Amino acid sequence: MNSTATDIIVAPSILSADFAALAESIKPVADAPWLHVDVMDGSFVPNITIGPPVVAALHKVTSQVLDVHLMIVEPERYIDAFAAAGADVLTVHAEACPHLHRVVQQIKAAGMQAGVSLNPSTPPDVLEWVINDLDLVLIMTVNPGFGGQKFIASMLPKVERVRRMIEAAHADCLLEVDGGVDINTAAPLVRAGARVLVAGSAVFGAPAPAQALKAIAKAARAGLT
Ligand code: DX5
Ligand code: ZN
């Protein structure tokens, strides 16, 4: 991946889609290059969602990049299952991994791109000794666990800081943000250095998800100028 690429990716998060009609509900966002899939275990976060079978089902009906965000303890136990299911990018939380470097290597050895996510209160320093091994850093701009939460504006300087870290390390690593992304927060996030923007409720909660996706992408691109 190329950290200097100016392409913006808006990744719709299926957390806010209709789980009873998933294949239908992702059709309006088929133009998005990535789909974001939130996996929650009721332990790392206070909510439970889905696992490898749903990723495998999505893999059958779309060729979009499946960007799988693990909000689970001991994520190393499930790396092979998500690889077999067809995950393309697998992101773990630094807070859930005492042996983060090892987990990152395991993800890459399983043939996926490796991402590391940080909760809002986690300092970026934990990335320092793994950043050159990463394909993606995911900065949470809400506390993980639920869609539709309020964007934490104090994360903007954190995104700027991580962008500087990526550049200083010459790391080939994308910078993604997740939580409270909408037409108002997209441009400031891009200005701060984000290039992949996850949007759940602002896409699937809108009356016309396809138009909402386009509007967010347009707003995000305004942050490049
Ligand atoms: C929250 C999830 C997000 C969620 C974002 O823990 O990681 O991906 O879907 O939802 P919105 O865009 O509604 O804040
Ligand atoms: Zn997510």
CSV table of C-alpha atoms in Angstrom, one decimal, residues 60-145:
chain,number,residue,atom,x,y,z
A,60,LYS,CA,-19.3,-14.9,-2.1
A,61,VAL,CA,-21.4,-12.0,-3.1
A,62,THR,CA,-18.9,-9.1,-3.5
A,63,SER,CA,-15.4,-8.5,-4.9
A,64,GLN,CA,-15.0,-5.5,-2.7
A,65,VAL,CA,-12.0,-5.5,-0.3
A,66,LEU,CA,-13.2,-6.9,2.9
A,67,ASP,CA,-11.7,-4.7,5.7
A,68,VAL,CA,-12.2,-6.7,8.8
A,69,HIS,CA,-12.0,-4.8,12.1
A,70,LEU,CA,-11.5,-7.2,15.1
A,71,MET,CA,-12.7,-5.8,18.4
A,72,ILE,CA,-12.0,-9.0,20.2
A,73,VAL,CA,-9.7,-10.4,22.9
A,74,GLU,CA,-7.0,-12.9,21.7
A,75,PRO,CA,-7.5,-12.1,18.0
A,76,GLU,CA,-4.6,-14.5,17.2
A,77,ARG,CA,-7.0,-17.4,17.8
A,78,TYR,CA,-9.1,-16.4,14.7
A,79,ILE,CA,-6.5,-15.2,12.1
A,80,ASP,CA,-6.7,-18.4,10.1
A,81,ALA,CA,-10.5,-18.5,10.2
A,82,PHE,CA,-10.7,-15.0,8.8
A,83,ALA,CA,-8.1,-15.7,6.1
A,84,ALA,CA,-10.1,-18.7,5.0
A,85,ALA,CA,-13.3,-16.7,5.0
A,86,GLY,CA,-11.8,-14.2,2.5
A,87,ALA,CA,-10.8,-11.2,4.7
A,88,ASP,CA,-8.4,-9.0,2.8
A,89,VAL,CA,-7.3,-6.6,5.5
A,90,LEU,CA,-7.4,-7.8,9.1
A,91,THR,CA,-7.1,-5.2,11.8
A,92,VAL,CA,-6.5,-6.0,15.5
A,93,HIS,CA,-6.5,-3.6,18.5
A,94,ALA,CA,-3.2,-2.9,20.1
A,95,GLU,CA,-4.9,-3.0,23.5
A,96,ALA,CA,-5.9,-6.6,22.9
A,97,CYS,CA,-2.4,-7.8,21.9
A,98,PRO,CA,0.4,-8.0,24.4
A,99,HIS,CA,2.5,-9.5,21.6
A,100,LEU,CA,1.4,-7.1,18.9
A,101,HIS,CA,4.5,-7.7,16.7
A,102,ARG,CA,3.9,-11.4,16.6
A,103,VAL,CA,0.2,-11.0,15.7
A,104,VAL,CA,1.0,-8.7,12.8
A,105,GLN,CA,3.4,-11.2,11.4
A,106,GLN,CA,0.8,-14.0,11.8
A,107,ILE,CA,-1.7,-11.9,9.8
A,108,LYS,CA,0.7,-11.3,7.0
A,109,ALA,CA,1.8,-15.0,7.0
A,110,ALA,CA,-1.9,-15.9,6.6
A,111,GLY,CA,-1.9,-13.8,3.3
A,112,MET,CA,-3.8,-10.8,4.5
A,113,GLN,CA,-2.8,-7.1,5.0
A,114,ALA,CA,-2.2,-6.3,8.6
A,115,GLY,CA,-3.8,-3.4,10.4
A,116,VAL,CA,-3.5,-2.1,14.0
A,117,SER,CA,-6.2,0.0,15.6
A,118,LEU,CA,-6.0,2.3,18.6
A,119,ASN,CA,-8.8,3.3,21.0
A,120,PRO,CA,-9.2,7.0,21.5
A,121,SER,CA,-7.3,7.0,24.8
A,122,THR,CA,-4.3,4.9,23.5
A,123,PRO,CA,-1.2,6.9,22.7
A,124,PRO,CA,0.3,6.5,19.2
A,125,ASP,CA,3.6,5.5,20.7
A,126,VAL,CA,2.6,1.8,20.7
A,127,LEU,CA,3.0,1.9,16.9
A,128,GLU,CA,6.6,3.0,16.9
A,129,TRP,CA,8.2,-0.4,16.7
A,130,VAL,CA,5.7,-2.1,14.4
A,131,ILE,CA,4.8,0.7,12.0
A,132,ASN,CA,7.1,-0.5,9.2
A,133,ASP,CA,5.4,-3.9,9.4
A,134,LEU,CA,1.9,-2.5,9.0
A,135,ASP,CA,-0.3,-2.1,5.9
A,136,LEU,CA,-2.8,0.0,7.8
A,137,VAL,CA,-3.3,2.0,11.0
A,138,LEU,CA,-6.8,2.5,12.2
A,139,ILE,CA,-7.5,5.5,14.6
A,140,MET,CA,-10.8,5.1,16.4
A,141,THR,CA,-12.6,8.4,16.5
A,142,VAL,CA,-15.3,7.0,18.8
A,143,ASN,CA,-14.9,4.4,21.6
A,144,PRO,CA,-15.4,1.1,19.7
A,145,GLY,CA,-18.6,-1.0,20.2
